[in-house]
Short mmCIF file of C-alpha atoms and ligand atoms in Angstrom, two decimals:
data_model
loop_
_atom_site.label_atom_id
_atom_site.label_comp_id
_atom_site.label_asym_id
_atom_site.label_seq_id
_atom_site.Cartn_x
_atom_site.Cartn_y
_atom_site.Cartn_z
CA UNK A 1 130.69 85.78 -3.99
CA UNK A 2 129.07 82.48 -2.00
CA UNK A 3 125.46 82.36 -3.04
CA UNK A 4 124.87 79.22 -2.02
CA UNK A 5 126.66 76.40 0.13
CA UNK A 6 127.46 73.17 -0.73
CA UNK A 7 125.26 70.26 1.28
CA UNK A 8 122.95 70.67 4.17
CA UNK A 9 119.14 71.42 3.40
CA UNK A 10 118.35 74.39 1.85
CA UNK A 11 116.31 76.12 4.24
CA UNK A 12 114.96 79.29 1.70
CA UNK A 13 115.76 80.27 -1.97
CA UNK A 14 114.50 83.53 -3.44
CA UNK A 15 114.53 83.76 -7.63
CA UNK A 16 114.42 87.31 -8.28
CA UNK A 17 112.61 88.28 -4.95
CA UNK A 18 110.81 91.76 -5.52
CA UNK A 19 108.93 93.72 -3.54
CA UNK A 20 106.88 96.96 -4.26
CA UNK A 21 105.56 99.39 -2.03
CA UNK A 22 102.54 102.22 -3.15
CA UNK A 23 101.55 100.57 -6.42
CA UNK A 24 105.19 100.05 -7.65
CA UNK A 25 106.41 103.97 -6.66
CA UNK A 26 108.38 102.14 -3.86
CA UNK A 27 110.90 99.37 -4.60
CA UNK A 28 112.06 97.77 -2.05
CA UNK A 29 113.84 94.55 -3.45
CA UNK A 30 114.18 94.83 -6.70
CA UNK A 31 115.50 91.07 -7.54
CA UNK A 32 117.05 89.22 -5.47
CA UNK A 33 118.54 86.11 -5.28
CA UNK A 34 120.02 83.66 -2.20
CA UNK A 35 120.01 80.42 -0.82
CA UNK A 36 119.85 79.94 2.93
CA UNK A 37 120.85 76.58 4.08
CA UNK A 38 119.95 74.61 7.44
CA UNK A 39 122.29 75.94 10.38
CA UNK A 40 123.80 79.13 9.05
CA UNK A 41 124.09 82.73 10.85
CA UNK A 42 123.66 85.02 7.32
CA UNK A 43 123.65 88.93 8.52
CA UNK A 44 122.23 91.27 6.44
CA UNK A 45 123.88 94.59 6.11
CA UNK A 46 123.13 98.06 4.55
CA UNK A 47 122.40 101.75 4.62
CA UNK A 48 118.62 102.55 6.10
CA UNK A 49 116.22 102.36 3.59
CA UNK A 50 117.72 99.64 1.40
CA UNK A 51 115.55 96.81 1.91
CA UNK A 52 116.85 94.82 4.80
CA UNK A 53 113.80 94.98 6.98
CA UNK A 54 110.99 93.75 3.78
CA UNK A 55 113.71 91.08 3.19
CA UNK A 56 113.10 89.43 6.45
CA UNK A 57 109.49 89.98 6.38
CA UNK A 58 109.10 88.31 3.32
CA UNK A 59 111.15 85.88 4.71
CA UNK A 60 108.49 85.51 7.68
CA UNK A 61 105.73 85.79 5.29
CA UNK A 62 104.55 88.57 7.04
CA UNK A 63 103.90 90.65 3.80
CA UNK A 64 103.68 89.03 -0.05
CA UNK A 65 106.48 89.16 -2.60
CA UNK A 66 105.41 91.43 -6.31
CA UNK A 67 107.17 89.21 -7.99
CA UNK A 68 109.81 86.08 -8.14
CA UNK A 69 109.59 83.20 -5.58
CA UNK A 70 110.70 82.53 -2.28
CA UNK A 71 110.90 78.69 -1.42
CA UNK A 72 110.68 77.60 2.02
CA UNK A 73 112.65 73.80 2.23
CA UNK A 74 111.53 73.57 -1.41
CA UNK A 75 108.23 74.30 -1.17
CA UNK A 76 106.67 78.17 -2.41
CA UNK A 77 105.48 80.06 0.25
CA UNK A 78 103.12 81.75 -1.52
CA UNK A 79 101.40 78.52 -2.49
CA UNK A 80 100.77 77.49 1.29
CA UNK A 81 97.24 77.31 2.69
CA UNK A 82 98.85 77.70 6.41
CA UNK A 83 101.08 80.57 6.59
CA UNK A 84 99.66 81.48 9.90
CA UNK A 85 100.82 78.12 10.88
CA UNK A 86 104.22 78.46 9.03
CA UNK A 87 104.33 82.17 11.21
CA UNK A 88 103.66 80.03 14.28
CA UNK A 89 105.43 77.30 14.51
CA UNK A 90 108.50 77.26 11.37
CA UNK A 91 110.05 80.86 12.01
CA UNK A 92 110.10 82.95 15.40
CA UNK A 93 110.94 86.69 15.54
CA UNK A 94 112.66 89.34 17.22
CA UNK A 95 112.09 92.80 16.60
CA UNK A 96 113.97 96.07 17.51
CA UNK A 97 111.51 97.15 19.47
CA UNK A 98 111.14 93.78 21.41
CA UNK A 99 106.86 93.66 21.02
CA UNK A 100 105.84 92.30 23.33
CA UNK A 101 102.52 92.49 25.45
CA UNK A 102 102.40 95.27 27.84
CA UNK A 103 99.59 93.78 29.78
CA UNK A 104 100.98 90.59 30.06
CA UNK A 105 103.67 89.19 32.72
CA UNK A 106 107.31 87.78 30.93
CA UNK A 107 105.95 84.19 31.60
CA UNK A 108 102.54 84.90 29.97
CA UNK A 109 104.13 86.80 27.20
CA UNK A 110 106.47 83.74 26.49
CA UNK A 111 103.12 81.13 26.24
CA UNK A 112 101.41 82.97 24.41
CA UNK A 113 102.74 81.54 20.79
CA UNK A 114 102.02 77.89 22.38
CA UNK A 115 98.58 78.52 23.22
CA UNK A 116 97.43 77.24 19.38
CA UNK A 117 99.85 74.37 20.02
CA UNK A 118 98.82 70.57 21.29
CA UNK A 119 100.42 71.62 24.86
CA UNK A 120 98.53 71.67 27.85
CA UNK A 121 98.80 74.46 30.19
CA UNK A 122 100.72 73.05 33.02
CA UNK A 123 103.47 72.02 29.67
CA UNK A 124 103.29 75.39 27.97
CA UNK A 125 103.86 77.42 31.95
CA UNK A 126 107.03 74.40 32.75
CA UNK A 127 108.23 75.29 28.89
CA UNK A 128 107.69 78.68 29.50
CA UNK A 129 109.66 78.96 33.16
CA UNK A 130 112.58 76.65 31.46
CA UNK A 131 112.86 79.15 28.63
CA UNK A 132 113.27 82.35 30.51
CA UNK A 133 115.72 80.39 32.83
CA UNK A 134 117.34 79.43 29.36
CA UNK A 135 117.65 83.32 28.90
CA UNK A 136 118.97 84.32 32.92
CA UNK A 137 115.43 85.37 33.56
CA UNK A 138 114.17 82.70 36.21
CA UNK A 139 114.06 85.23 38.60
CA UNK A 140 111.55 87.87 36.30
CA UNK A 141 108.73 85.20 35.24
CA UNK A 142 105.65 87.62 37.17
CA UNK A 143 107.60 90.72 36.26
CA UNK A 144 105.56 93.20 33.39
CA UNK A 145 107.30 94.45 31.10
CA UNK A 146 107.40 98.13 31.89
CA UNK A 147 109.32 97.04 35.09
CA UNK A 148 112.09 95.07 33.30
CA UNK A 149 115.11 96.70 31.02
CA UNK A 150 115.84 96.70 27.40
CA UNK A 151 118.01 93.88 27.58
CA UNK A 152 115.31 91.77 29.92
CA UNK A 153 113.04 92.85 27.64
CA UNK A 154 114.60 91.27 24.25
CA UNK A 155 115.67 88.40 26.22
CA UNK A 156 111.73 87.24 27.38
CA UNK A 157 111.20 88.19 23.65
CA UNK A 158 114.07 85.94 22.86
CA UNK A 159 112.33 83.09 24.67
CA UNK A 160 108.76 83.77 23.20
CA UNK A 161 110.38 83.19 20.09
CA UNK A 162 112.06 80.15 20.46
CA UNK A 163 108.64 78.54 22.17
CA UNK A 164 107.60 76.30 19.52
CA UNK A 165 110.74 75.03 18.32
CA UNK A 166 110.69 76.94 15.15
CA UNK A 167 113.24 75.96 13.55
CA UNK A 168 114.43 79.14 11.79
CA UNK A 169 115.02 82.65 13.78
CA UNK A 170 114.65 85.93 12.04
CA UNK A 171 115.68 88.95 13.86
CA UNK A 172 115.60 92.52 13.02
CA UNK A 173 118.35 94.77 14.74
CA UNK A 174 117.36 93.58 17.86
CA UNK A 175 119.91 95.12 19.83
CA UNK A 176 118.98 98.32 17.82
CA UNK A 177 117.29 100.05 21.25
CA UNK A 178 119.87 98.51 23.43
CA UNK A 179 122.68 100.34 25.23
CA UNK A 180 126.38 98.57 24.80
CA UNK A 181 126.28 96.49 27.66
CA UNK A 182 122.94 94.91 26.85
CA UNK A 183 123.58 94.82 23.74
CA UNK A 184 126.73 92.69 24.02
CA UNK A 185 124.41 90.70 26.42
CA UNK A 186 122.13 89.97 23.99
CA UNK A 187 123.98 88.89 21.06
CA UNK A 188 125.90 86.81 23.00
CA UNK A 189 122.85 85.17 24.18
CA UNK A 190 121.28 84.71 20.62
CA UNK A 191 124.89 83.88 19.18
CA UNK A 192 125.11 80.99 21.74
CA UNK A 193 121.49 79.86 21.46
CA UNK A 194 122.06 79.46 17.93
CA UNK A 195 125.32 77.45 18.54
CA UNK A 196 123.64 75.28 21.00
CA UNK A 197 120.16 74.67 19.01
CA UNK A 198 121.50 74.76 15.78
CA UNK A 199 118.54 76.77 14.20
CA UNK A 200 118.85 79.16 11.17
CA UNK A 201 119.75 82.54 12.18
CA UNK A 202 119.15 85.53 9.39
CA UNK A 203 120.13 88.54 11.50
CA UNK A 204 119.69 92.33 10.21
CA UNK A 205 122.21 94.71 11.85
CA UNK A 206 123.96 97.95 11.65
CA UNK A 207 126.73 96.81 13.42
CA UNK A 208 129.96 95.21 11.73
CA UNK A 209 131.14 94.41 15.15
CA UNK A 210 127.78 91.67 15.68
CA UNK A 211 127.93 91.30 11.40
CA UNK A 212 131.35 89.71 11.80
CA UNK A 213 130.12 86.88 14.32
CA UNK A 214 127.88 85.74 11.96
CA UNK A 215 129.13 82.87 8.96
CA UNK A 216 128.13 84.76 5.80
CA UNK A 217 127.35 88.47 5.55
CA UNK A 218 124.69 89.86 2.66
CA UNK A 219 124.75 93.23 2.11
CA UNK A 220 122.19 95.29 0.28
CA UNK A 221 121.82 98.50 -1.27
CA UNK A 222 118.81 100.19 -2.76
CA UNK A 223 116.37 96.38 -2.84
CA UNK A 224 119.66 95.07 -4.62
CA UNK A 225 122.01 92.26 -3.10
CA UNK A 226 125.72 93.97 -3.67
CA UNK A 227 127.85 91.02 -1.89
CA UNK A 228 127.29 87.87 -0.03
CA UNK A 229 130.30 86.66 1.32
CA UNK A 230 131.43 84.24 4.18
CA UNK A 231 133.26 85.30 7.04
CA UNK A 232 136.65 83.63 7.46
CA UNK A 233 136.90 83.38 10.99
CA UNK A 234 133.23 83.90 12.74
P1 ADP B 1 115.70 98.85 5.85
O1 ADP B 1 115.14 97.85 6.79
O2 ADP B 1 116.93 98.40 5.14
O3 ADP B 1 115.91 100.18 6.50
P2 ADP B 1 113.10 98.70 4.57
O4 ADP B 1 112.99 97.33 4.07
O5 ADP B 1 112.37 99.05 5.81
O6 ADP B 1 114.63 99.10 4.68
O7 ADP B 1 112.59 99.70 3.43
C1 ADP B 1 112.99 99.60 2.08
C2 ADP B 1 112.28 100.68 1.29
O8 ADP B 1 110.88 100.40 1.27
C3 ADP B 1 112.42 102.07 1.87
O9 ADP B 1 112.44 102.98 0.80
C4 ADP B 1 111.16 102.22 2.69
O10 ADP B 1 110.80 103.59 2.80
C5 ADP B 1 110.15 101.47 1.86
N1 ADP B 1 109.07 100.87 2.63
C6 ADP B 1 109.20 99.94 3.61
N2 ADP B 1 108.00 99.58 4.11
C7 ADP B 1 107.08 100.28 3.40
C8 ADP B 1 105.66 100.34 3.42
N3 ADP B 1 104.94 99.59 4.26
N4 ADP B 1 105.04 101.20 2.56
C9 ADP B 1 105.77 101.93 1.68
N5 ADP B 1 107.11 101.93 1.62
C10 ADP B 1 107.76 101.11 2.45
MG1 MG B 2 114.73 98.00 8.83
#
């Protein structure tokens, strides 16, 4: 049981994490306790319905904890003034269902989280080109996306996340509405982004084939952590 690592920063740590749904008739972390440090891949595994998806949007303080603390590099998120900025620029996202704007082209849909930042436009449309090249998109930057696949689709949503340099990436079962192929595609893209920018990847997934290339796997069951272990060979 590895709960936390030795060295590096500590990125998060949750104290008895809980969250409750419909006045407390819902509980959908019940708990829980982690430390996430600088650089790692954690997966998060379990059944539907255990709590994997509130996990990460606590994480993303995209919802509040009921109760317990989550730190964020030592400091409580629930204590800070700018959690839209923290949402902006600290953490980017990737959803299952990719989320991105239908009215928008690929290389407007990737500026769009820079348009709060300092950048000028000419910056955030060059940042914006050199991240969907990053991703094997240069040839899609005018495309909508209704006219691109599932896989082209996560991978401009890929790049819109990594726009601002956040420097932790939380994605939820993002090849979850892919077929094999783009799914394999994918994960290899976010597995070697990761390797390459050195960001912290929490990653929910169904799959034990994509949970095994991760470092350390947590798996939950019913808002309760059951294991956290590290993979030998990732
Ligand atoms: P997972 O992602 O592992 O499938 P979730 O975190 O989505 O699980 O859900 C955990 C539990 O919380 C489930 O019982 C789910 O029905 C419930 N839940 C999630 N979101 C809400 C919500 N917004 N309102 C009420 N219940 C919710
Ligand atoms: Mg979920």
């Amino acid at each position: 049981m590895a709960t936390s690592h030795d060295g590096g920063e500590c990125v998060f740590e949750a104290v008895a994490l809980k969250k409750e749904y419909d006045d407390g008739q819902v509980q959908a972390l019940r708990g829980v306790d982690f430390r996430i440090q600088a650089g790692e891949f954690v997966a998060i595994v379990g059944q539907s319905g255990s709590g994997k998806s509130t996990l990460l949007q606590m994480l993303g303080a995209l919802d509040h904890p009921s109760g317990g603390s989550l730190l964020y590099r030592g400091c409580s998120l629930a204590e800070r003034p700018d959690l839209a900025s923290y949402r902006a620029h600290d953490v980017g996202f990737i959803f299952q269902a990719f989320h991105l704007l239908p009215t928008f082209t690929a290389i407007e849909n990737v500026q769009i989280p820079m348009l709060e930042s300092q950048r000028t436009a000419a910056e955030r449309k060059q940042r914006a080109t050199d991240l969907l090249g990053l991703v094997g998109l240069e040839k899609r930057l005018h495309h909508f996306p209704a006219k691109l696949s599932g896989g082209e689709r996560q991978r401009v949503a890929i790049a819109r996340s990594l726009a601002n340099d956040a420097s932790v990436l939380l994605a939820d079962e993002p090849t979850g509405n892919l077929d094999s192929e783009n799914a394999g595609v994918v994960m290899d893209l976010i597995v070697r982004l990761q390797q390459e920018h050195h960001f912290t990847l929490v990653l929910v997934t169904h799959d034990p084939g994509i949970a095994r290339r991760a470092g350390r796997v947590i798996s939950m069951r019913d808002g309760c952590i059951i294991s956290d272990t590290l993979n030998s060979t990732p």
